Coordinates of C-alpha atoms in Angstrom, one line a residue:
Chain A
M1 CA 40.2 44.5 -208.2
G2 CA 42.5 42.4 -206.1
E3 CA 44.7 39.5 -207.1
A4 CA 43.2 36.0 -207.5
V5 CA 43.3 33.7 -204.5
T6 CA 43.6 30.0 -204.4
V7 CA 41.3 28.2 -202.0
R8 CA 42.1 24.6 -201.1
E9 CA 39.1 22.6 -199.9
V10 CA 40.5 20.4 -197.0
G11 CA 37.2 18.9 -195.9
P12 CA 37.7 15.4 -197.3
R13 CA 40.9 15.3 -195.2
D14 CA 40.8 17.6 -192.2
G15 CA 37.1 17.8 -192.0
L16 CA 36.3 14.1 -192.2
Q17 CA 39.2 12.9 -189.9
M18 CA 37.4 14.6 -187.0
A19 CA 33.8 13.6 -187.9
A20 CA 32.1 11.3 -185.5
T21 CA 30.6 9.4 -188.4
R22 CA 32.8 7.8 -191.0
M23 CA 31.9 8.9 -194.6
A24 CA 31.5 6.0 -197.0
T25 CA 34.0 5.8 -199.9
A26 CA 31.3 6.3 -202.5
D27 CA 30.0 9.4 -200.7
K28 CA 33.6 10.8 -200.5
Q29 CA 33.9 10.4 -204.3
R30 CA 30.6 12.1 -205.0
W31 CA 31.5 14.9 -202.6
I32 CA 34.9 15.4 -204.1
A33 CA 33.4 15.4 -207.6
A34 CA 31.0 18.1 -206.5
I35 CA 33.8 20.2 -205.0
A36 CA 35.7 19.9 -208.3
A37 CA 32.6 20.9 -210.2
A38 CA 32.3 24.0 -208.0
G39 CA 35.6 25.1 -209.3
L40 CA 37.9 24.6 -206.2
P41 CA 41.4 24.7 -207.7
E42 CA 42.8 22.4 -205.0
I43 CA 41.2 19.6 -203.0
E44 CA 43.0 17.7 -200.2
V45 CA 41.4 14.3 -200.7
G46 CA 42.8 12.4 -197.8
S47 CA 46.0 11.3 -195.9
F48 CA 48.2 8.3 -196.2
V49 CA 48.4 7.5 -192.5
P50 CA 48.0 4.1 -190.8
P51 CA 44.4 3.1 -190.8
R52 CA 44.6 2.1 -187.1
V53 CA 45.5 5.8 -186.3
I54 CA 42.9 7.5 -188.4
P55 CA 40.4 5.0 -189.7
Q56 CA 38.4 7.7 -191.5
M57 CA 41.3 8.0 -193.9
A58 CA 41.7 4.2 -194.6
D59 CA 40.3 4.5 -198.1
T60 CA 42.5 7.4 -199.2
D61 CA 44.2 5.4 -201.9
A62 CA 40.9 4.4 -203.4
V63 CA 39.5 7.9 -203.1
L64 CA 42.5 9.5 -204.7
R65 CA 42.6 7.0 -207.6
A66 CA 38.9 7.5 -208.3
S67 CA 39.4 11.3 -208.3
V68 CA 42.2 11.5 -210.8
G69 CA 41.1 13.2 -214.0
L70 CA 38.0 14.8 -212.4
G71 CA 36.9 17.7 -214.5
G72 CA 36.0 21.1 -213.3
P73 CA 35.4 24.6 -214.7
H74 CA 39.2 25.3 -214.8
G75 CA 40.5 22.0 -216.1
G76 CA 39.9 20.2 -212.8
P77 CA 41.5 20.5 -209.4
V78 CA 44.9 19.7 -208.1
L79 CA 44.5 16.6 -205.9
V80 CA 46.5 17.0 -202.7
A81 CA 47.4 14.2 -200.3
L82 CA 48.7 14.6 -196.8
V83 CA 51.6 12.3 -196.1
P84 CA 53.5 12.0 -192.8
N85 CA 56.6 10.2 -194.3
L86 CA 58.4 8.9 -197.4
R87 CA 56.3 5.8 -197.6
G88 CA 53.2 7.9 -197.6
A89 CA 54.7 10.1 -200.3
Q90 CA 55.4 7.1 -202.5
A91 CA 51.9 5.8 -202.1
A92 CA 50.4 9.2 -202.9
L93 CA 52.4 9.7 -206.0
A94 CA 51.6 6.1 -207.2
A95 CA 47.9 6.8 -206.7
G96 CA 48.0 10.0 -208.7
A97 CA 48.4 12.9 -206.3
G98 CA 49.1 16.3 -207.9
K99 CA 50.8 17.7 -204.8
I100 CA 51.7 16.3 -201.4
T101 CA 51.6 18.1 -198.1
I102 CA 53.7 17.1 -195.1
P103 CA 52.8 18.2 -191.5
V104 CA 55.7 19.4 -189.4
S105 CA 54.7 20.5 -185.9
V106 CA 56.6 23.5 -184.5
S107 CA 55.8 22.5 -180.9
E108 CA 57.5 19.4 -179.5
G109 CA 54.3 18.3 -177.7
H110 CA 52.1 18.3 -180.8
S111 CA 54.9 16.7 -182.9
R112 CA 55.2 13.8 -180.4
A113 CA 51.4 13.3 -180.2
N114 CA 50.8 13.7 -183.9
I115 CA 53.7 11.7 -185.5
N116 CA 55.8 10.5 -182.6
K117 CA 58.9 12.4 -183.9
T118 CA 60.6 15.6 -182.9
P119 CA 60.3 18.6 -185.3
D120 CA 63.9 18.1 -186.3
E121 CA 63.3 14.4 -187.2
Q122 CA 60.3 15.5 -189.3
I123 CA 62.3 18.1 -191.1
A124 CA 64.8 15.4 -192.0
E125 CA 61.9 13.3 -193.3
V126 CA 60.9 16.3 -195.5
A127 CA 64.4 16.4 -196.9
R128 CA 64.3 12.6 -197.7
I129 CA 60.9 13.1 -199.4
A130 CA 62.0 16.1 -201.4
E131 CA 65.2 14.3 -202.6
W132 CA 63.2 11.2 -203.5
M133 CA 60.7 13.4 -205.4
R134 CA 63.3 15.1 -207.4
G135 CA 64.4 11.7 -208.7
Q136 CA 60.9 10.8 -210.0
D137 CA 60.0 10.8 -213.7
R138 CA 56.9 12.9 -212.9
P139 CA 57.6 14.8 -209.7
V140 CA 54.8 16.8 -208.0
P141 CA 55.2 19.8 -205.7
V142 CA 56.1 19.1 -202.1
E143 CA 54.5 21.3 -199.5
A144 CA 55.5 21.4 -195.8
A145 CA 52.9 22.7 -193.3
C146 CA 54.1 24.2 -190.0
S147 CA 51.5 22.9 -187.6
T148 CA 50.9 24.7 -184.2
A149 CA 52.7 27.8 -185.6
F150 CA 50.4 30.1 -183.6
G151 CA 50.2 28.2 -180.3
C152 CA 49.6 24.6 -179.1
S153 CA 47.0 23.2 -176.8
I154 CA 49.7 20.9 -175.3
D155 CA 52.8 23.2 -175.1
G156 CA 51.0 26.6 -174.9
V157 CA 52.8 29.5 -176.4
V158 CA 54.9 28.7 -179.5
P159 CA 57.7 31.3 -179.8
L160 CA 58.2 33.0 -183.2
D161 CA 61.8 32.0 -183.1
A162 CA 60.7 28.3 -183.2
V163 CA 58.4 29.0 -186.2
L164 CA 61.3 30.6 -188.0
R165 CA 63.7 27.8 -187.2
V166 CA 61.3 25.2 -188.6
A167 CA 60.4 27.3 -191.6
E168 CA 64.0 27.8 -192.5
G169 CA 64.8 24.2 -191.9
L170 CA 62.0 23.2 -194.3
A171 CA 63.2 25.6 -196.9
A172 CA 66.7 24.2 -196.6
A173 CA 65.2 20.6 -196.7
G174 CA 63.9 21.4 -200.2
A175 CA 60.2 21.9 -199.6
D176 CA 58.8 23.7 -202.7
T177 CA 56.2 25.7 -200.7
I178 CA 55.5 26.2 -197.0
A179 CA 52.2 26.7 -195.1
L180 CA 51.6 28.1 -191.7
A181 CA 48.9 26.3 -189.8
D182 CA 46.9 27.5 -186.8
T183 CA 46.2 23.9 -185.9
V184 CA 44.3 24.7 -182.7
G185 CA 42.8 28.0 -183.7
Y186 CA 44.6 30.2 -181.1
A187 CA 45.9 32.9 -183.5
N188 CA 44.8 36.5 -183.6
P189 CA 45.2 38.9 -186.5
A190 CA 48.1 40.8 -185.0
Q191 CA 50.0 37.5 -184.5
I192 CA 49.2 36.4 -188.1
R193 CA 50.6 39.6 -189.5
R194 CA 53.8 39.5 -187.3
T195 CA 54.4 35.8 -188.1
V196 CA 53.8 36.1 -191.8
R197 CA 56.1 39.1 -192.1
A198 CA 58.9 37.4 -190.1
V199 CA 58.6 34.1 -192.0
R200 CA 58.5 35.9 -195.4
A201 CA 61.6 37.9 -194.4
A202 CA 63.3 34.6 -193.7
I203 CA 62.2 32.4 -196.6
G204 CA 60.6 34.7 -199.1
A205 CA 57.8 33.7 -201.4
R206 CA 58.2 30.1 -200.5
L207 CA 55.8 30.9 -197.7
E208 CA 52.6 30.4 -199.6
R209 CA 49.6 29.4 -197.6
L210 CA 47.6 29.7 -194.3
H211 CA 45.6 26.9 -192.7
L212 CA 43.2 28.4 -190.1
H213 CA 40.7 27.1 -187.6
D214 CA 37.8 29.1 -186.1
T215 CA 38.1 27.8 -182.5
M216 CA 37.9 31.4 -181.1
G217 CA 35.7 33.0 -183.8
L218 CA 38.7 34.8 -185.4
G219 CA 39.3 32.5 -188.3
I220 CA 38.0 34.8 -191.1
A221 CA 39.6 37.8 -189.5
N222 CA 42.8 35.9 -189.4
A223 CA 42.4 35.1 -193.1
L224 CA 41.9 38.8 -193.7
A225 CA 45.1 39.6 -191.8
G226 CA 47.0 37.1 -194.0
L227 CA 45.4 38.5 -197.1
D228 CA 46.6 42.0 -196.0
E229 CA 50.2 40.6 -195.8
G230 CA 50.0 39.2 -199.3
I231 CA 49.0 35.6 -198.7
R232 CA 47.0 34.4 -201.7
A233 CA 46.4 30.8 -200.7
F234 CA 44.2 29.5 -197.9
D235 CA 42.9 26.1 -196.7
S236 CA 39.2 25.9 -195.7
C237 CA 36.5 23.4 -195.2
I238 CA 32.9 23.3 -196.5
G239 CA 30.6 23.6 -193.5
G240 CA 33.6 24.4 -191.2
L241 CA 34.1 20.8 -190.3
G242 CA 37.4 19.7 -188.9
G243 CA 39.9 19.8 -186.1
C244 CA 42.9 17.8 -185.0
P245 CA 42.7 14.5 -183.1
Y246 CA 45.9 15.4 -181.3
A247 CA 45.1 19.0 -180.5
P248 CA 42.6 19.1 -177.6
G249 CA 40.1 21.9 -177.8
A250 CA 40.7 22.6 -181.5
S251 CA 37.5 23.2 -183.5
G252 CA 36.6 23.4 -187.2
N253 CA 38.4 24.9 -190.1
I254 CA 37.4 28.2 -191.5
V255 CA 34.2 27.8 -193.6
T256 CA 34.9 27.7 -197.3
E257 CA 31.5 29.3 -198.1
D258 CA 32.2 32.4 -195.9
L259 CA 35.9 32.6 -196.9
V260 CA 35.0 32.6 -200.6
F261 CA 32.3 35.2 -200.1
M262 CA 34.7 37.5 -198.3
L263 CA 37.4 37.1 -201.0
E264 CA 35.0 37.6 -203.9
S265 CA 33.3 40.6 -202.2
M266 CA 36.7 42.2 -201.8
G267 CA 37.5 41.7 -205.5
H268 CA 39.7 38.6 -205.2
A269 CA 38.6 36.1 -207.9
T270 CA 38.5 32.5 -206.7
G271 CA 37.0 30.8 -209.7
I272 CA 34.4 29.2 -207.4
D273 CA 30.7 29.0 -208.3
F274 CA 28.5 29.6 -205.2
D275 CA 25.5 27.6 -206.4
R276 CA 27.7 24.5 -207.0
L277 CA 29.5 25.1 -203.8
L278 CA 26.2 24.9 -202.0
E279 CA 25.4 21.7 -203.9
A280 CA 28.7 20.3 -202.5
R281 CA 27.6 21.4 -199.0
A282 CA 24.3 19.6 -199.5
I283 CA 26.0 16.4 -200.4
L284 CA 28.2 16.6 -197.3
H285 CA 25.2 17.3 -195.1
A286 CA 23.2 14.4 -196.7
A287 CA 26.1 12.0 -196.2
L288 CA 26.8 13.0 -192.6
P289 CA 23.4 14.4 -191.3
D290 CA 24.5 14.3 -187.6
E291 CA 27.6 16.3 -188.1
P292 CA 27.3 20.0 -187.1
I293 CA 27.7 22.2 -190.2
H294 CA 28.6 25.9 -189.9
G295 CA 28.7 29.0 -192.1
Q296 CA 26.7 32.2 -192.3
M297 CA 26.7 32.7 -196.1
P298 CA 24.8 29.4 -196.7
K299 CA 22.1 30.5 -194.2
A300 CA 21.7 34.1 -195.4
G301 CA 22.2 33.6 -199.1
L302 CA 24.2 36.1 -201.2
P303 CA 23.3 39.7 -200.4
R304 CA 21.4 41.7 -203.0
T305 CA 24.5 43.9 -203.3
F306 CA 26.9 41.1 -204.1
R307 CA 29.0 41.3 -207.2
R308 CA 31.6 38.6 -208.1
A309 CA 35.2 39.6 -208.5
A310 CA 36.1 40.1 -212.2
Chain Q
M1 CA 50.3 47.3 -177.1
G2 CA 47.4 49.0 -179.0
E3 CA 45.1 51.8 -177.9
A4 CA 42.2 51.1 -175.6
V5 CA 38.9 50.2 -177.4
T6 CA 35.4 51.0 -176.2
V7 CA 32.9 48.2 -176.6
R8 CA 29.2 49.1 -176.3
E9 CA 26.9 46.2 -175.4
V10 CA 23.7 46.7 -177.5
G11 CA 22.0 43.4 -176.5
P12 CA 19.3 44.9 -174.3
R13 CA 18.3 47.1 -177.3
D14 CA 19.3 45.6 -180.6
G15 CA 19.4 42.0 -179.3
L16 CA 16.1 41.9 -177.5
Q17 CA 14.1 43.8 -180.1
M18 CA 14.5 40.8 -182.5
A19 CA 14.1 38.1 -179.9
A20 CA 11.1 35.9 -180.4
T21 CA 10.4 35.9 -176.7
R22 CA 10.0 39.1 -174.7
M23 CA 12.4 39.4 -171.7
A24 CA 10.8 40.4 -168.4
T25 CA 11.7 43.8 -167.0
A26 CA 13.3 42.2 -163.9
D27 CA 15.4 40.0 -166.1
K28 CA 16.5 43.0 -168.2
Q29 CA 17.6 44.7 -165.0
R30 CA 19.5 41.7 -163.8
W31 CA 21.2 41.3 -167.2
I32 CA 22.1 44.9 -167.5
A33 CA 23.6 44.9 -163.9
A34 CA 25.7 41.8 -164.9
I35 CA 26.9 43.6 -168.0
A36 CA 27.9 46.6 -166.0
A37 CA 29.7 44.3 -163.5
A38 CA 31.7 42.8 -166.4
G39 CA 33.1 46.2 -167.1
L40 CA 31.4 47.2 -170.3
P41 CA 31.9 50.9 -170.5
E42 CA 28.7 51.6 -172.4
I43 CA 25.4 49.7 -172.5
E44 CA 22.5 50.5 -174.8
V45 CA 19.6 49.7 -172.5
G46 CA 16.6 50.2 -174.8
S47 CA 14.8 52.5 -177.2
F48 CA 12.1 55.1 -176.7
V49 CA 9.9 54.0 -179.6
P50 CA 6.1 53.5 -179.6
P51 CA 5.3 50.2 -177.8
R52 CA 2.9 49.2 -180.6
V53 CA 5.9 49.2 -183.0
I54 CA 8.4 47.4 -180.8
P55 CA 6.7 45.9 -177.8
Q56 CA 10.0 44.4 -176.5
M57 CA 11.1 48.0 -175.7
A58 CA 7.9 49.1 -174.0
D59 CA 9.6 49.1 -170.6
T60 CA 12.6 51.1 -171.6
D61 CA 11.8 54.0 -169.3
A62 CA 11.6 51.7 -166.3
V63 CA 14.7 49.7 -167.3
L64 CA 16.7 52.9 -167.8
R65 CA 15.6 54.4 -164.5
A66 CA 16.5 51.2 -162.6
S67 CA 19.9 51.1 -164.2
V68 CA 21.0 54.7 -163.3
G69 CA 23.8 54.6 -160.8
L70 CA 24.8 51.0 -161.6
G71 CA 28.3 50.4 -160.4
G72 CA 31.1 48.6 -162.3
P73 CA 34.8 48.2 -162.2
H74 CA 35.4 51.5 -163.9
G75 CA 32.8 53.7 -162.2
G76 CA 29.8 52.2 -164.0
P77 CA 28.7 52.2 -167.6
V78 CA 27.4 55.0 -169.7
L79 CA 23.7 54.2 -170.3
V80 CA 22.8 54.8 -173.9
A81 CA 19.2 55.0 -175.2
L82 CA 18.1 54.9 -178.8
V83 CA 15.6 57.6 -179.7
P84 CA 14.0 58.2 -183.0
N85 CA 12.9 61.7 -182.4
L86 CA 12.9 64.7 -180.1
R87 CA 10.1 63.4 -177.9
G88 CA 12.2 60.2 -177.3
A89 CA 15.2 62.3 -176.5
Q90 CA 13.3 64.2 -173.9
A91 CA 12.0 61.0 -172.3
A92 CA 15.5 59.5 -172.4
L93 CA 17.1 62.5 -170.7
A94 CA 14.4 62.6 -168.1
A95 CA 14.9 58.9 -167.3
G96 CA 18.7 59.4 -166.8
A97 CA 20.3 58.4 -170.1
G98 CA 24.0 59.3 -170.3
K99 CA 24.1 59.4 -174.1
I100 CA 21.4 59.2 -176.8
T101 CA 21.8 57.6 -180.2
I102 CA 19.5 58.5 -183.1
P103 CA 19.2 56.2 -186.2
V104 CA 19.4 57.9 -189.6
S105 CA 19.0 55.5 -192.5
V106 CA 21.1 56.3 -195.5
S107 CA 18.8 54.4 -197.8
E108 CA 15.4 55.7 -198.6
G109 CA 13.7 52.3 -198.4
H110 CA 15.0 51.5 -194.9
S111 CA 14.3 55.0 -193.7
R112 CA 10.7 54.8 -194.8
A113 CA 10.3 51.3 -193.3
N114 CA 12.0 52.1 -190.0
I115 CA 10.8 55.6 -189.1
N116 CA 8.5 56.6 -192.0
K117 CA 10.6 59.6 -192.8
T118 CA 13.2 60.4 -195.5
P119 CA 16.9 60.6 -194.6
D120 CA 16.7 64.4 -194.9
E121 CA 13.7 64.7 -192.6
Q122 CA 15.6 62.6 -190.0
I123 CA 18.7 64.8 -190.4
A124 CA 16.5 67.8 -189.6
E125 CA 15.2 65.9 -186.5
V126 CA 18.8 65.3 -185.4
A127 CA 19.3 69.1 -185.7
R128 CA 16.2 69.7 -183.5
I129 CA 17.4 67.3 -180.9
A130 CA 21.0 68.6 -180.8
E131 CA 19.7 72.2 -180.5
W132 CA 17.3 71.2 -177.7
M133 CA 20.0 69.2 -175.9
R134 CA 22.4 72.3 -176.0
G135 CA 19.7 74.2 -174.0
Q136 CA 19.5 71.6 -171.2
D137 CA 21.0 72.1 -167.8
R138 CA 22.8 68.7 -168.0
P139 CA 23.1 67.9 -171.6
V140 CA 24.4 64.4 -172.7
P141 CA 26.2 63.5 -175.9
V142 CA 24.1 63.1 -179.0
E143 CA 25.2 60.3 -181.4
A144 CA 23.7 59.8 -184.8
A145 CA 24.1 56.4 -186.4
C146 CA 24.0 56.0 -190.2
S147 CA 22.0 52.9 -190.7
T148 CA 22.3 50.8 -193.9
A149 CA 25.6 52.5 -194.6
F150 CA 27.0 49.4 -196.3
G151 CA 24.0 48.2 -198.2
C152 CA 20.2 47.7 -197.7
S153 CA 18.1 44.6 -198.1
I154 CA 15.3 46.9 -199.5
D155 CA 17.2 49.3 -201.7
G156 CA 20.3 47.2 -202.5
V157 CA 23.5 49.0 -203.1
V158 CA 24.0 52.2 -201.0
P159 CA 26.4 54.5 -202.8
L160 CA 29.3 55.9 -200.9
D161 CA 28.2 59.4 -202.0
A162 CA 24.9 58.9 -200.1
V163 CA 26.8 57.9 -197.0
L164 CA 29.0 61.0 -197.2
R165 CA 26.0 63.2 -197.8
V166 CA 24.2 61.9 -194.7
A167 CA 27.3 61.9 -192.5
E168 CA 28.1 65.5 -193.5
G169 CA 24.5 66.4 -192.9
L170 CA 24.6 64.9 -189.4
A171 CA 27.8 66.7 -188.6
A172 CA 26.3 70.0 -189.7
A173 CA 23.2 69.2 -187.7
G174 CA 25.3 69.2 -184.6
A175 CA 25.6 65.5 -183.7
D176 CA 28.5 65.1 -181.3
T177 CA 29.6 61.8 -182.7
I178 CA 28.6 59.7 -185.7
A179 CA 28.5 55.9 -186.1
L180 CA 28.3 53.8 -189.3
A181 CA 26.0 50.8 -189.1
D182 CA 26.0 47.7 -191.3
T183 CA 22.4 47.2 -190.3
V184 CA 21.8 44.2 -192.6
G185 CA 25.4 42.7 -192.4
Y186 CA 26.3 43.1 -196.1
A187 CA 29.6 44.9 -195.6
N188 CA 33.0 43.4 -196.5
P189 CA 36.4 44.5 -195.1
A190 CA 37.4 46.4 -198.2
Q191 CA 34.2 48.3 -198.2
I192 CA 34.6 49.1 -194.5
R193 CA 38.1 50.5 -195.1
R194 CA 37.0 52.6 -198.1
T195 CA 34.0 54.0 -196.3
V196 CA 35.7 54.8 -193.0
R197 CA 38.5 56.6 -194.9
A198 CA 36.1 58.6 -197.0
V199 CA 33.8 59.5 -194.1
R200 CA 36.8 60.5 -191.9
A201 CA 38.1 62.6 -194.7
A202 CA 34.8 64.4 -194.8
I203 CA 34.0 64.8 -191.1
G204 CA 37.2 63.9 -189.2
A205 CA 37.2 62.3 -185.7
R206 CA 33.5 62.9 -185.3
L207 CA 33.2 59.5 -187.0
E208 CA 33.6 57.4 -183.9
R209 CA 31.9 54.0 -184.0
L210 CA 31.0 51.0 -186.1
H211 CA 27.9 48.9 -185.6
L212 CA 28.3 45.5 -187.3
H213 CA 26.2 42.4 -188.0
D214 CA 27.4 38.9 -188.7
T215 CA 24.9 38.0 -191.4
M216 CA 27.5 36.8 -193.9
G217 CA 30.1 35.6 -191.3
L218 CA 32.3 38.7 -191.9
G219 CA 31.4 40.7 -188.8
I220 CA 34.6 40.2 -186.8
A221 CA 36.7 40.6 -190.0
N222 CA 34.8 43.9 -190.6
A223 CA 35.6 45.0 -187.0
L224 CA 39.3 44.2 -187.7
A225 CA 39.1 46.3 -190.9
G226 CA 37.6 49.2 -188.9
L227 CA 40.3 48.8 -186.2
D228 CA 43.0 49.0 -188.9
E229 CA 41.5 52.3 -190.0
G230 CA 41.7 53.7 -186.5
I231 CA 38.1 53.0 -185.2
R232 CA 38.3 52.5 -181.4
A233 CA 34.6 52.1 -180.6
F234 CA 32.3 49.2 -181.6
D235 CA 28.8 48.0 -180.8
S236 CA 28.3 44.3 -180.2
C237 CA 25.9 41.9 -178.5
I238 CA 26.4 39.1 -176.0
G239 CA 25.6 35.8 -177.7
G240 CA 25.3 37.6 -181.1
L241 CA 21.6 38.3 -180.7
G242 CA 19.9 40.9 -182.8
G243 CA 18.9 42.1 -186.2
C244 CA 16.5 44.7 -187.5
P245 CA 12.8 44.3 -187.8
Y246 CA 12.7 46.4 -190.9
A247 CA 15.7 44.8 -192.6
P248 CA 14.7 41.4 -194.0
G249 CA 17.5 38.9 -193.9
A250 CA 19.6 40.7 -191.3
S251 CA 20.9 38.5 -188.6
G252 CA 22.6 39.0 -185.3
N253 CA 25.1 41.6 -184.1
I254 CA 28.8 40.7 -183.8
V255 CA 29.4 38.6 -180.7
T256 CA 30.7 40.7 -177.7
E257 CA 32.6 37.7 -176.3
D258 CA 34.5 37.0 -179.6
L259 CA 35.1 40.7 -180.3
V260 CA 36.5 41.4 -176.8
F261 CA 38.7 38.3 -177.2
M262 CA 40.1 39.6 -180.5
L263 CA 40.7 43.0 -179.1
E264 CA 42.4 41.9 -175.9
S265 CA 44.5 39.3 -177.9
M266 CA 45.7 42.0 -180.2
G267 CA 46.7 44.2 -177.2
H268 CA 43.7 46.6 -177.2
A269 CA 42.6 46.9 -173.6
T270 CA 38.8 46.9 -173.2
G271 CA 38.5 46.8 -169.4
I272 CA 36.2 43.8 -169.6
D273 CA 36.4 40.8 -167.4
F274 CA 35.8 37.5 -169.3
D275 CA 34.5 35.5 -166.3
R276 CA 31.9 38.1 -165.6
L277 CA 31.0 38.5 -169.2
L278 CA 30.3 34.8 -169.3
E279 CA 28.1 35.3 -166.2
A280 CA 26.1 37.9 -168.1
R281 CA 25.8 35.5 -171.0
A282 CA 24.5 32.9 -168.7
I283 CA 21.8 35.3 -167.4
L284 CA 20.7 36.0 -170.9
H285 CA 20.5 32.3 -171.8
A286 CA 18.6 31.5 -168.6
A287 CA 16.1 34.3 -169.3
L288 CA 15.6 33.4 -173.0
P289 CA 16.4 29.7 -173.2
D290 CA 14.8 29.3 -176.6
E291 CA 16.8 32.1 -178.2
P292 CA 19.8 30.9 -180.3
I293 CA 23.0 32.1 -178.8
H294 CA 26.3 32.4 -180.7
G295 CA 30.0 32.9 -180.1
Q296 CA 33.1 30.7 -180.3
M297 CA 35.0 32.0 -177.3
P298 CA 32.4 30.9 -174.8
K299 CA 32.4 27.4 -176.3
A300 CA 36.1 27.0 -176.5
G301 CA 37.2 28.9 -173.4
L302 CA 40.2 31.2 -173.4
P303 CA 43.3 29.6 -175.0
R304 CA 46.2 28.5 -172.9
T305 CA 48.3 31.1 -174.7
F306 CA 45.9 34.0 -173.9
R307 CA 47.3 37.1 -172.2
R308 CA 45.1 40.2 -171.5
A309 CA 46.1 43.5 -172.9
A310 CA 47.9 45.7 -170.4

């Protein structure tokens, strides 16, 4: 049997920010509770960004506060909030976040479009946040996520050297963990392996997580490539919702249901219950019936031959 | 750069046999010509089975004869015909097939449902076909494909020992090459690796090909797992059509467009032209507009960062 894998459900953040319809706050709360009940160990509940920029996230403070203390089969999930800056980090901690994640684009074009800063300016912001967090009574882990690490729909090819420079900068800035994000879904498995190896050689186990999109149909294969390289934490989204408002052409995140099926089939325990995961999917679909919903496992059901990881 | 990979388009056989609508013979011919023009090195054009069993394949003889001599960027494709028995092999050779492929179920239940024989009876049929083929003036390669090698929707788990027994039996029976088929789409990447390694240890390089379905969303990841184990030949289907009439719950084949994108992105040359592949997809869609058509690469287009394999 393989090692356990931590799946973070990012639907309430990455999924909903691209949805054509806005999900009501009460529906978000019900959905997040259902995700917790399914046993997801981490849930990214929203982002502390200006409401005029991403109106779908305007209620993040209320959603996060309502989610604090949610139970679950393993003591309840870690509630993650995306924050672009120190002010956001302060708001997230005040509202009860158990972890914060800060986007840092590797490509200049995406960085400008997403947060109107250069990568270096955003690395400096991560340093400010990490320092501030260390001074808190109850600090929570600070993650930095390298967006567009595998290509950018604005700038095109993103050189591996640029990824290494940003990852090393974030490690030096004091980020507790680092994620690599295929924001636009351009990665292929060979590139995932090459990049994970190089970044791990540079910053070691601080590289923790992959965030993958299925734009080109390679999302789950890219997750496998990361798994082969020892990655044991992945972001995904129920129903494969998602994208990036500043990454033209990007499509949904990898599908939680299919990812968890692959992991469990391969002997990697996730702690996630399929029946309850499908209930959470049903809540999403009922709340946003016009939103396209993806995933093969929910359509086919579990195979007769399926056995959970131990 | 990686080694070249041979992609066999199985849409005209595996795809169409499950389609709710029957494709007209003239449309099949146009579609196959377009697939050849896209540079697919092998095309499975149909099956020589009783028309009362699979009416969609009733015109295989005519379709095959019309396809003989089709050009293509690499001298034209090898035309493959599925044959369940010696009579089918004789008809296929007479009509101009460049290769024949014989299905041999590993599981008893699927074998009974598919061809009303036991696996051992079908291995004996392969021996008869191989012996007859050796006596022909212009013999063509004989492939045997181990169906339900990764699980069966009728019998459930298919033990690796059973796969080995059938593969060894087929090698002894004189099959030139052997394929492993995940007929119902139950395989996971760890199982693919385990099985390919074991079968190769038993019969060596005679194990050539994987035939994968995307029932559970792991089809492309399973192809990656096979690629990692040295497999350099895959079946796939434009638009992800397909299934198996005798495998309840099975869904479509892996999508040719996405598979070729993965292979080329990873540096494995396929010889396939994407623009012409999308023209072949358009012909399929125009001929069967009500048939669901899958694939991410055709929706997203090639990424800005894409470079073909050398």
